[in-house]
């Protein structure tokens, strides 16, 4: 139950972080010839990290509530 309740805040916040990626950053990565791995590690992951960490913060709170219930 804790894993299920903690999964969704992380998932949805990460999805929003990916959607919020500026198209200009994508074009710059393609212009410089980034490989898929470089694009993921140097553009997408650093841009999405704040959203992922916010999801983790919400998931911890939700998980603690589920544990108590």
PDB file of N, CA, C and O in Angstrom, chain B, residues numbered from 101:
ATOM      1  N   UNK B 101       0.822  -1.197   0.000  1.00  0.00           N
ATOM      2  CA  UNK B 101       0.000   0.000   0.000  1.00  0.00           C
ATOM      3  C   UNK B 101       0.868   1.265   0.000  1.00  0.00           C
ATOM      4  O   UNK B 101       0.560   2.247  -0.675  1.00  0.00           O
ATOM      5  N   UNK B 102       1.952   1.216   0.769  1.00  0.00           N
ATOM      6  CA  UNK B 102       2.822   2.390   0.835  1.00  0.00           C
ATOM      7  C   UNK B 102       3.468   2.634  -0.523  1.00  0.00           C
ATOM      8  O   UNK B 102       3.547   3.778  -0.972  1.00  0.00           O
ATOM      9  N   UNK B 103       3.929   1.580  -1.179  1.00  0.00           N
ATOM     10  CA  UNK B 103       4.582   1.738  -2.478  1.00  0.00           C
ATOM     11  C   UNK B 103       3.614   2.283  -3.522  1.00  0.00           C
ATOM     12  O   UNK B 103       3.973   3.141  -4.328  1.00  0.00           O
ATOM     13  N   UNK B 104       2.404   1.784  -3.499  1.00  0.00           N
ATOM     14  CA  UNK B 104       1.408   2.254  -4.469  1.00  0.00           C
ATOM     15  C   UNK B 104       1.067   3.716  -4.212  1.00  0.00           C
ATOM     16  O   UNK B 104       0.975   4.503  -5.155  1.00  0.00           O
ATOM     17  N   UNK B 105       0.881   4.087  -2.959  1.00  0.00           N
ATOM     18  CA  UNK B 105       0.530   5.471  -2.653  1.00  0.00           C
ATOM     19  C   UNK B 105       1.698   6.419  -2.886  1.00  0.00           C
ATOM     20  O   UNK B 105       1.484   7.606  -3.134  1.00  0.00           O
ATOM     21  N   UNK B 106       2.928   5.920  -2.813  1.00  0.00           N
ATOM     22  CA  UNK B 106       4.093   6.772  -3.029  1.00  0.00           C
ATOM     23  C   UNK B 106       4.473   6.867  -4.503  1.00  0.00           C
ATOM     24  O   UNK B 106       5.147   7.816  -4.903  1.00  0.00           O
ATOM     25  N   UNK B 107       4.059   5.915  -5.303  1.00  0.00           N
ATOM     26  CA  UNK B 107       4.444   5.894  -6.713  1.00  0.00           C
ATOM     27  C   UNK B 107       3.825   7.041  -7.501  1.00  0.00           C
ATOM     28  O   UNK B 107       4.509   7.697  -8.286  1.00  0.00           O
ATOM     29  N   UNK B 108       2.544   7.281  -7.296  1.00  0.00           N
ATOM     30  CA  UNK B 108       1.830   8.222  -8.147  1.00  0.00           C
ATOM     31  C   UNK B 108       2.294   9.676  -8.020  1.00  0.00           C
ATOM     32  O   UNK B 108       2.384  10.347  -9.048  1.00  0.00           O
ATOM     33  N   UNK B 109       2.593  10.205  -6.838  1.00  0.00           N
ATOM     34  CA  UNK B 109       3.114  11.578  -6.801  1.00  0.00           C
ATOM     35  C   UNK B 109       4.438  11.725  -7.554  1.00  0.00           C
ATOM     36  O   UNK B 109       4.657  12.728  -8.234  1.00  0.00           O
ATOM     37  N   UNK B 110       5.304  10.747  -7.436  1.00  0.00           N
ATOM     38  CA  UNK B 110       6.580  10.813  -8.148  1.00  0.00           C
ATOM     39  C   UNK B 110       6.338  10.711  -9.648  1.00  0.00           C
ATOM     40  O   UNK B 110       6.921  11.467 -10.425  1.00  0.00           O
ATOM     41  N   UNK B 111       5.492   9.793 -10.052  1.00  0.00           N
ATOM     42  CA  UNK B 111       5.222   9.587 -11.472  1.00  0.00           C
ATOM     43  C   UNK B 111       4.624  10.833 -12.123  1.00  0.00           C
ATOM     44  O   UNK B 111       5.101  11.284 -13.165  1.00  0.00           O
ATOM     45  N   UNK B 112       3.584  11.383 -11.509  1.00  0.00           N
ATOM     46  CA  UNK B 112       2.910  12.522 -12.124  1.00  0.00           C
ATOM     47  C   UNK B 112       3.773  13.782 -12.100  1.00  0.00           C
ATOM     48  O   UNK B 112       3.738  14.561 -13.053  1.00  0.00           O
ATOM     49  N   UNK B 113       4.538  14.000 -11.045  1.00  0.00           N
ATOM     50  CA  UNK B 113       5.428  15.162 -11.023  1.00  0.00           C
ATOM     51  C   UNK B 113       6.548  15.022 -12.044  1.00  0.00           C
ATOM     52  O   UNK B 113       6.926  16.007 -12.679  1.00  0.00           O
ATOM     53  N   UNK B 114       7.078  13.834 -12.213  1.00  0.00           N
ATOM     54  CA  UNK B 114       8.114  13.621 -13.225  1.00  0.00           C
ATOM     55  C   UNK B 114       7.549  13.840 -14.621  1.00  0.00           C
ATOM     56  O   UNK B 114       8.211  14.426 -15.478  1.00  0.00           O
ATOM     57  N   UNK B 115       6.336  13.375 -14.849  1.00  0.00           N
ATOM     58  CA  UNK B 115       5.695  13.579 -16.145  1.00  0.00           C
ATOM     59  C   UNK B 115       5.514  15.065 -16.435  1.00  0.00           C
ATOM     60  O   UNK B 115       5.753  15.513 -17.557  1.00  0.00           O
ATOM     61  N   UNK B 116       5.100  15.822 -15.442  1.00  0.00           N
ATOM     62  CA  UNK B 116       4.956  17.270 -15.627  1.00  0.00           C
ATOM     63  C   UNK B 116       6.299  17.933 -15.891  1.00  0.00           C
ATOM     64  O   UNK B 116       6.383  18.877 -16.677  1.00  0.00           O
ATOM     65  N   UNK B 117       7.344  17.449 -15.242  1.00  0.00           N
ATOM     66  CA  UNK B 117       8.674  17.999 -15.491  1.00  0.00           C
ATOM     67  C   UNK B 117       9.127  17.759 -16.915  1.00  0.00           C
ATOM     68  O   UNK B 117       9.754  18.629 -17.519  1.00  0.00           O
ATOM     69  N   UNK B 118       8.823  16.602 -17.457  1.00  0.00           N
ATOM     70  CA  UNK B 118       9.181  16.303 -18.848  1.00  0.00           C
ATOM     71  C   UNK B 118       8.362  17.175 -19.791  1.00  0.00           C
ATOM     72  O   UNK B 118       8.887  17.677 -20.785  1.00  0.00           O
ATOM     73  N   UNK B 119       7.096  17.357 -19.492  1.00  0.00           N
ATOM     74  CA  UNK B 119       6.253  18.207 -20.337  1.00  0.00           C
ATOM     75  C   UNK B 119       6.688  19.662 -20.302  1.00  0.00           C
ATOM     76  O   UNK B 119       6.504  20.385 -21.281  1.00  0.00           O
ATOM     77  N   UNK B 120       7.260  20.099 -19.197  1.00  0.00           N
ATOM     78  CA  UNK B 120       7.652  21.496 -19.046  1.00  0.00           C
ATOM     79  C   UNK B 120       9.005  21.806 -19.686  1.00  0.00           C
ATOM     80  O   UNK B 120       9.473  22.943 -19.625  1.00  0.00           O
ATOM     81  N   UNK B 121       9.629  20.811 -20.293  1.00  0.00           N
ATOM     82  CA  UNK B 121      10.926  21.033 -20.943  1.00  0.00           C
ATOM     83  C   UNK B 121      10.777  22.061 -22.055  1.00  0.00           C
ATOM     84  O   UNK B 121       9.903  21.942 -22.914  1.00  0.00           O
ATOM     85  N   UNK B 122      11.623  23.050 -22.030  1.00  0.00           N
ATOM     86  CA  UNK B 122      11.582  24.108 -23.032  1.00  0.00           C
ATOM     87  C   UNK B 122      11.992  23.532 -24.391  1.00  0.00           C
ATOM     88  O   UNK B 122      13.036  22.888 -24.493  1.00  0.00           O
ATOM     89  N   UNK B 123      11.197  23.751 -25.420  1.00  0.00           N
ATOM     90  CA  UNK B 123      11.566  23.230 -26.736  1.00  0.00           C
ATOM     91  C   UNK B 123      12.900  23.771 -27.246  1.00  0.00           C
ATOM     92  O   UNK B 123      13.566  23.121 -28.052  1.00  0.00           O
ATOM     93  N   UNK B 124      13.287  24.945 -26.784  1.00  0.00           N
ATOM     94  CA  UNK B 124      14.571  25.503 -27.206  1.00  0.00           C
ATOM     95  C   UNK B 124      15.729  24.633 -26.710  1.00  0.00           C
ATOM     96  O   UNK B 124      16.726  24.471 -27.414  1.00  0.00           O
ATOM     97  N   UNK B 125      15.603  24.075 -25.504  1.00  0.00           N
ATOM     98  CA  UNK B 125      16.649  23.188 -25.000  1.00  0.00           C
ATOM     99  C   UNK B 125      16.764  21.930 -25.857  1.00  0.00           C
ATOM    100  O   UNK B 125      17.865  21.438 -26.104  1.00  0.00           O
ATOM    101  N   UNK B 126      15.641  21.423 -26.301  1.00  0.00           N
ATOM    102  CA  UNK B 126      15.646  20.260 -27.169  1.00  0.00           C
ATOM    103  C   UNK B 126      16.332  20.581 -28.491  1.00  0.00           C
ATOM    104  O   UNK B 126      17.133  19.789 -28.988  1.00  0.00           O
ATOM    105  N   UNK B 127      16.020  21.734 -29.055  1.00  0.00           N
ATOM    106  CA  UNK B 127      16.642  22.123 -30.327  1.00  0.00           C
ATOM    107  C   UNK B 127      18.137  22.341 -30.178  1.00  0.00           C
ATOM    108  O   UNK B 127      18.907  21.986 -31.070  1.00  0.00           O
ATOM    109  N   UNK B 128      18.556  22.921 -29.063  1.00  0.00           N
ATOM    110  CA  UNK B 128      19.988  23.148 -28.832  1.00  0.00           C
ATOM    111  C   UNK B 128      20.721  21.817 -28.735  1.00  0.00           C
ATOM    112  O   UNK B 128      21.805  21.659 -29.298  1.00  0.00           O
ATOM    113  N   UNK B 129      20.134  20.861 -28.023  1.00  0.00           N
ATOM    114  CA  UNK B 129      20.758  19.548 -27.920  1.00  0.00           C
ATOM    115  C   UNK B 129      20.898  18.873 -29.265  1.00  0.00           C
ATOM    116  O   UNK B 129      21.924  18.260 -29.558  1.00  0.00           O
ATOM    117  N   UNK B 130      19.861  18.984 -30.088  1.00  0.00           N
ATOM    118  CA  UNK B 130      19.922  18.387 -31.424  1.00  0.00           C
ATOM    119  C   UNK B 130      20.919  19.117 -32.306  1.00  0.00           C
ATOM    120  O   UNK B 130      21.613  18.486 -33.103  1.00  0.00           O
ATOM    121  N   UNK B 131      21.003  20.450 -32.178  1.00  0.00           N
ATOM    122  CA  UNK B 131      21.943  21.226 -32.989  1.00  0.00           C
ATOM    123  C   UNK B 131      23.386  20.872 -32.664  1.00  0.00           C
ATOM    124  O   UNK B 131      24.243  20.865 -33.549  1.00  0.00           O
ATOM    125  N   UNK B 132      23.654  20.580 -31.407  1.00  0.00           N
ATOM    126  CA  UNK B 132      25.009  20.207 -31.019  1.00  0.00           C
ATOM    127  C   UNK B 132      25.283  18.719 -31.207  1.00  0.00           C
ATOM    128  O   UNK B 132      26.375  18.249 -30.889  1.00  0.00           O
ATOM    129  N   UNK B 133      24.320  17.983 -31.713  1.00  0.00           N
ATOM    130  CA  UNK B 133      24.526  16.579 -32.034  1.00  0.00           C
ATOM    131  C   UNK B 133      24.598  15.664 -30.819  1.00  0.00           C
ATOM    132  O   UNK B 133      25.386  14.719 -30.796  1.00  0.00           O
ATOM    133  N   UNK B 134      23.797  15.936 -29.836  1.00  0.00           N
ATOM    134  CA  UNK B 134      23.783  15.080 -28.645  1.00  0.00           C
ATOM    135  C   UNK B 134      23.233  13.700 -28.997  1.00  0.00           C
ATOM    136  O   UNK B 134      22.286  13.571 -29.773  1.00  0.00           O
ATOM    137  N   UNK B 135      23.836  12.689 -28.419  1.00  0.00           N
ATOM    138  CA  UNK B 135      23.273  11.356 -28.540  1.00  0.00           C
ATOM    139  C   UNK B 135      22.086  11.263 -27.586  1.00  0.00           C
ATOM    140  O   UNK B 135      21.850  12.172 -26.791  1.00  0.00           O
ATOM    141  N   UNK B 136      21.337  10.160 -27.666  1.00  0.00           N
ATOM    142  CA  UNK B 136      20.181  10.011 -26.766  1.00  0.00           C
ATOM    143  C   UNK B 136      20.619  10.007 -25.313  1.00  0.00           C
ATOM    144  O   UNK B 136      19.961  10.592 -24.454  1.00  0.00           O
ATOM    145  N   UNK B 137      21.730   9.346 -25.045  1.00  0.00           N
ATOM    146  CA  UNK B 137      22.213   9.277 -23.665  1.00  0.00           C
ATOM    147  C   UNK B 137      22.655  10.656 -23.172  1.00  0.00           C
ATOM    148  O   UNK B 137      22.341  11.039 -22.045  1.00  0.00           O
ATOM    149  N   UNK B 138      23.375  11.399 -24.002  1.00  0.00           N
ATOM    150  CA  UNK B 138      23.797  12.739 -23.606  1.00  0.00           C
ATOM    151  C   UNK B 138      22.599  13.661 -23.414  1.00  0.00           C
ATOM    152  O   UNK B 138      22.571  14.461 -22.479  1.00  0.00           O
ATOM    153  N   UNK B 139      21.604  13.549 -24.304  1.00  0.00           N
ATOM    154  CA  UNK B 139      20.410  14.380 -24.183  1.00  0.00           C
ATOM    155  C   UNK B 139      19.685  14.082 -22.874  1.00  0.00           C
ATOM    156  O   UNK B 139      19.209  14.989 -22.192  1.00  0.00           O
ATOM    157  N   UNK B 140      19.609  12.784 -22.531  1.00  0.00           N
ATOM    158  CA  UNK B 140      18.932  12.394 -21.297  1.00  0.00           C
ATOM    159  C   UNK B 140      19.682  12.873 -20.067  1.00  0.00           C
ATOM    160  O   UNK B 140      19.076  13.426 -19.150  1.00  0.00           O
ATOM    161  N   UNK B 141      21.017  12.664 -20.034  1.00  0.00           N
ATOM    162  CA  UNK B 141      21.789  12.974 -18.832  1.00  0.00           C
ATOM    163  C   UNK B 141      22.147  14.446 -18.698  1.00  0.00           C
ATOM    164  O   UNK B 141      22.351  14.927 -17.584  1.00  0.00           O
ATOM    165  N   UNK B 142      22.227  15.167 -19.803  1.00  0.00           N
ATOM    166  CA  UNK B 142      22.665  16.561 -19.723  1.00  0.00           C
ATOM    167  C   UNK B 142      21.563  17.580 -19.898  1.00  0.00           C
ATOM    168  O   UNK B 142      21.729  18.740 -19.520  1.00  0.00           O
ATOM    169  N   UNK B 143      20.439  17.171 -20.464  1.00  0.00           N
ATOM    170  CA  UNK B 143      19.348  18.112 -20.679  1.00  0.00           C
ATOM    171  C   UNK B 143      18.109  17.706 -19.882  1.00  0.00           C
ATOM    172  O   UNK B 143      17.624  18.474 -19.051  1.00  0.00           O
ATOM    173  N   UNK B 144      17.602  16.505 -20.135  1.00  0.00           N
ATOM    174  CA  UNK B 144      16.328  16.113 -19.537  1.00  0.00           C
ATOM    175  C   UNK B 144      16.432  15.874 -18.034  1.00  0.00           C
ATOM    176  O   UNK B 144      15.630  16.412 -17.271  1.00  0.00           O
ATOM    177  N   UNK B 145      17.395  15.086 -17.601  1.00  0.00           N
ATOM    178  CA  UNK B 145      17.503  14.748 -16.181  1.00  0.00           C
ATOM    179  C   UNK B 145      17.734  15.975 -15.295  1.00  0.00           C
ATOM    180  O   UNK B 145      17.052  16.111 -14.279  1.00  0.00           O
ATOM    181  N   UNK B 146      18.673  16.878 -15.636  1.00  0.00           N
ATOM    182  CA  UNK B 146      18.815  18.068 -14.773  1.00  0.00           C
ATOM    183  C   UNK B 146      17.582  18.969 -14.779  1.00  0.00           C
ATOM    184  O   UNK B 146      17.268  19.600 -13.770  1.00  0.00           O
ATOM    185  N   UNK B 147      16.887  19.028 -15.907  1.00  0.00           N
ATOM    186  CA  UNK B 147      15.694  19.865 -15.963  1.00  0.00           C
ATOM    187  C   UNK B 147      14.547  19.270 -15.159  1.00  0.00           C
ATOM    188  O   UNK B 147      13.747  20.007 -14.582  1.00  0.00           O
ATOM    189  N   UNK B 148      14.459  17.946 -15.115  1.00  0.00           N
ATOM    190  CA  UNK B 148      13.348  17.265 -14.460  1.00  0.00           C
ATOM    191  C   UNK B 148      13.607  17.009 -12.979  1.00  0.00           C
ATOM    192  O   UNK B 148      12.667  16.700 -12.246  1.00  0.00           O
ATOM    193  N   UNK B 149      14.826  17.124 -12.523  1.00  0.00           N
ATOM    194  CA  UNK B 149      15.184  16.799 -11.137  1.00  0.00           C
ATOM    195  C   UNK B 149      14.344  17.533 -10.088  1.00  0.00           C
ATOM    196  O   UNK B 149      13.906  16.894  -9.131  1.00  0.00           O
ATOM    197  N   UNK B 150      14.098  18.838 -10.217  1.00  0.00           N
ATOM    198  CA  UNK B 150      13.273  19.495  -9.190  1.00  0.00           C
ATOM    199  C   UNK B 150      11.868  18.911  -9.086  1.00  0.00           C
ATOM    200  O   UNK B 150      11.323  18.790  -7.989  1.00  0.00           O
ATOM    201  N   UNK B 151      11.281  18.549 -10.225  1.00  0.00           N
ATOM    202  CA  UNK B 151       9.947  17.939 -10.196  1.00  0.00           C
ATOM    203  C   UNK B 151       9.996  16.559  -9.560  1.00  0.00           C
ATOM    204  O   UNK B 151       9.097  16.192  -8.803  1.00  0.00           O
ATOM    205  N   UNK B 152      11.027  15.798  -9.857  1.00  0.00           N
ATOM    206  CA  UNK B 152      11.150  14.468  -9.259  1.00  0.00           C
ATOM    207  C   UNK B 152      11.313  14.568  -7.746  1.00  0.00           C
ATOM    208  O   UNK B 152      10.691  13.812  -7.000  1.00  0.00           O
ATOM    209  N   UNK B 153      12.139  15.490  -7.300  1.00  0.00           N
ATOM    210  CA  UNK B 153      12.363  15.643  -5.862  1.00  0.00           C
ATOM    211  C   UNK B 153      11.109  16.142  -5.146  1.00  0.00           C
ATOM    212  O   UNK B 153      10.853  15.759  -4.005  1.00  0.00           O
ATOM    213  N   UNK B 154      10.331  16.993  -5.808  1.00  0.00           N
ATOM    214  CA  UNK B 154       9.059  17.411  -5.230  1.00  0.00           C
ATOM    215  C   UNK B 154       8.121  16.222  -5.099  1.00  0.00           C
ATOM    216  O   UNK B 154       7.419  16.087  -4.097  1.00  0.00           O
ATOM    217  N   UNK B 155       8.108  15.357  -6.114  1.00  0.00           N
ATOM    218  CA  UNK B 155       7.294  14.151  -6.044  1.00  0.00           C
ATOM    219  C   UNK B 155       7.735  13.231  -4.918  1.00  0.00           C
ATOM    220  O   UNK B 155       6.901  12.637  -4.235  1.00  0.00           O
ATOM    221  N   UNK B 156       9.042  13.111  -4.722  1.00  0.00           N
ATOM    222  CA  UNK B 156       9.550  12.283  -3.627  1.00  0.00           C
ATOM    223  C   UNK B 156       9.145  12.869  -2.286  1.00  0.00           C
ATOM    224  O   UNK B 156       8.779  12.131  -1.371  1.00  0.00           O
ATOM    225  N   UNK B 157       9.207  14.181  -2.161  1.00  0.00           N
ATOM    226  CA  UNK B 157       8.807  14.830  -0.917  1.00  0.00           C
ATOM    227  C   UNK B 157       7.326  14.571  -0.619  1.00  0.00           C
ATOM    228  O   UNK B 157       6.961  14.268   0.517  1.00  0.00           O
ATOM    229  N   UNK B 158       6.490  14.689  -1.628  1.00  0.00           N
ATOM    230  CA  UNK B 158       5.062  14.399  -1.434  1.00  0.00           C
ATOM    231  C   UNK B 158       4.834  12.920  -1.144  1.00  0.00           C
ATOM    232  O   UNK B 158       3.971  12.568  -0.339  1.00  0.00           O
ATOM    233  N   UNK B 159       5.602  12.057  -1.796  1.00  0.00           N
ATOM    234  CA  UNK B 159       5.442  10.613  -1.603  1.00  0.00           C
ATOM    235  C   UNK B 159       5.830  10.191  -0.193  1.00  0.00           C
ATOM    236  O   UNK B 159       5.205   9.296   0.376  1.00  0.00           O
ATOM    237  N   UNK B 160       6.844  10.815   0.375  1.00  0.00           N
ATOM    238  CA  UNK B 160       7.241  10.476   1.749  1.00  0.00           C
ATOM    239  C   UNK B 160       6.116  10.831   2.717  1.00  0.00           C
ATOM    240  O   UNK B 160       5.778  10.040   3.598  1.00  0.00           O
ATOM    241  N   UNK B 161       5.550  11.992   2.556  1.00  0.00           N
ATOM    242  CA  UNK B 161       4.434  12.383   3.426  1.00  0.00           C
ATOM    243  C   UNK B 161       3.238  11.467   3.271  1.00  0.00           C
ATOM    244  O   UNK B 161       2.620  11.058   4.254  1.00  0.00           O
ATOM    245  N   UNK B 162       2.921  11.150   2.033  1.00  0.00           N
ATOM    246  CA  UNK B 162       1.791  10.260   1.785  1.00  0.00           C
ATOM    247  C   UNK B 162       2.068   8.854   2.319  1.00  0.00           C
ATOM    248  O   UNK B 162       1.177   8.202   2.862  1.00  0.00           O
ATOM    249  N   UNK B 163       3.310   8.396   2.159  1.00  0.00           N
ATOM    250  CA  UNK B 163       3.670   7.076   2.660  1.00  0.00           C
ATOM    251  C   UNK B 163       3.573   6.980   4.176  1.00  0.00           C
ATOM    252  O   UNK B 163       3.136   5.964   4.716  1.00  0.00           O
ATOM    253  N   UNK B 164       3.986   8.048   4.859  1.00  0.00           N
ATOM    254  CA  UNK B 164       3.879   8.048   6.309  1.00  0.00           C
ATOM    255  C   UNK B 164       2.431   8.028   6.771  1.00  0.00           C
ATOM    256  O   UNK B 164       2.098   7.386   7.767  1.00  0.00           O
ATOM    257  N   UNK B 165       1.581   8.728   6.050  1.00  0.00           N
ATOM    258  CA  UNK B 165       0.158   8.700   6.400  1.00  0.00           C
ATOM    259  C   UNK B 165      -0.400   7.295   6.216  1.00  0.00           C
ATOM    260  O   UNK B 165      -1.164   6.817   7.055  1.00  0.00           O
ATOM    261  N   UNK B 166      -0.030   6.633   5.132  1.00  0.00           N
ATOM    262  CA  UNK B 166      -0.522   5.279   4.882  1.00  0.00           C
ATOM    263  C   UNK B 166       0.001   4.314   5.942  1.00  0.00           C
ATOM    264  O   UNK B 166      -0.725   3.411   6.358  1.00  0.00           O
ATOM    265  N   UNK B 167       1.226   4.484   6.381  1.00  0.00           N
ATOM    266  CA  UNK B 167       1.776   3.619   7.415  1.00  0.00           C
ATOM    267  C   UNK B 167       0.979   3.772   8.711  1.00  0.00           C
ATOM    268  O   UNK B 167       0.682   2.786   9.385  1.00  0.00           O
ATOM    269  N   UNK B 168       0.639   5.000   9.049  1.00  0.00           N
ATOM    270  CA  UNK B 168      -0.109   5.233  10.281  1.00  0.00           C
ATOM    271  C   UNK B 168      -1.518   4.671  10.166  1.00  0.00           C
ATOM    272  O   UNK B 168      -2.050   4.115  11.127  1.00  0.00           O
ATOM    273  N   UNK B 169      -2.119   4.815   9.001  1.00  0.00           N
ATOM    274  CA  UNK B 169      -3.486   4.288   8.807  1.00  0.00           C
ATOM    275  C   UNK B 169      -3.443   2.776   8.844  1.00  0.00           C
ATOM    276  O   UNK B 169      -4.479   2.126   8.702  1.00  0.00           O
TER     277      UNK B 169
END
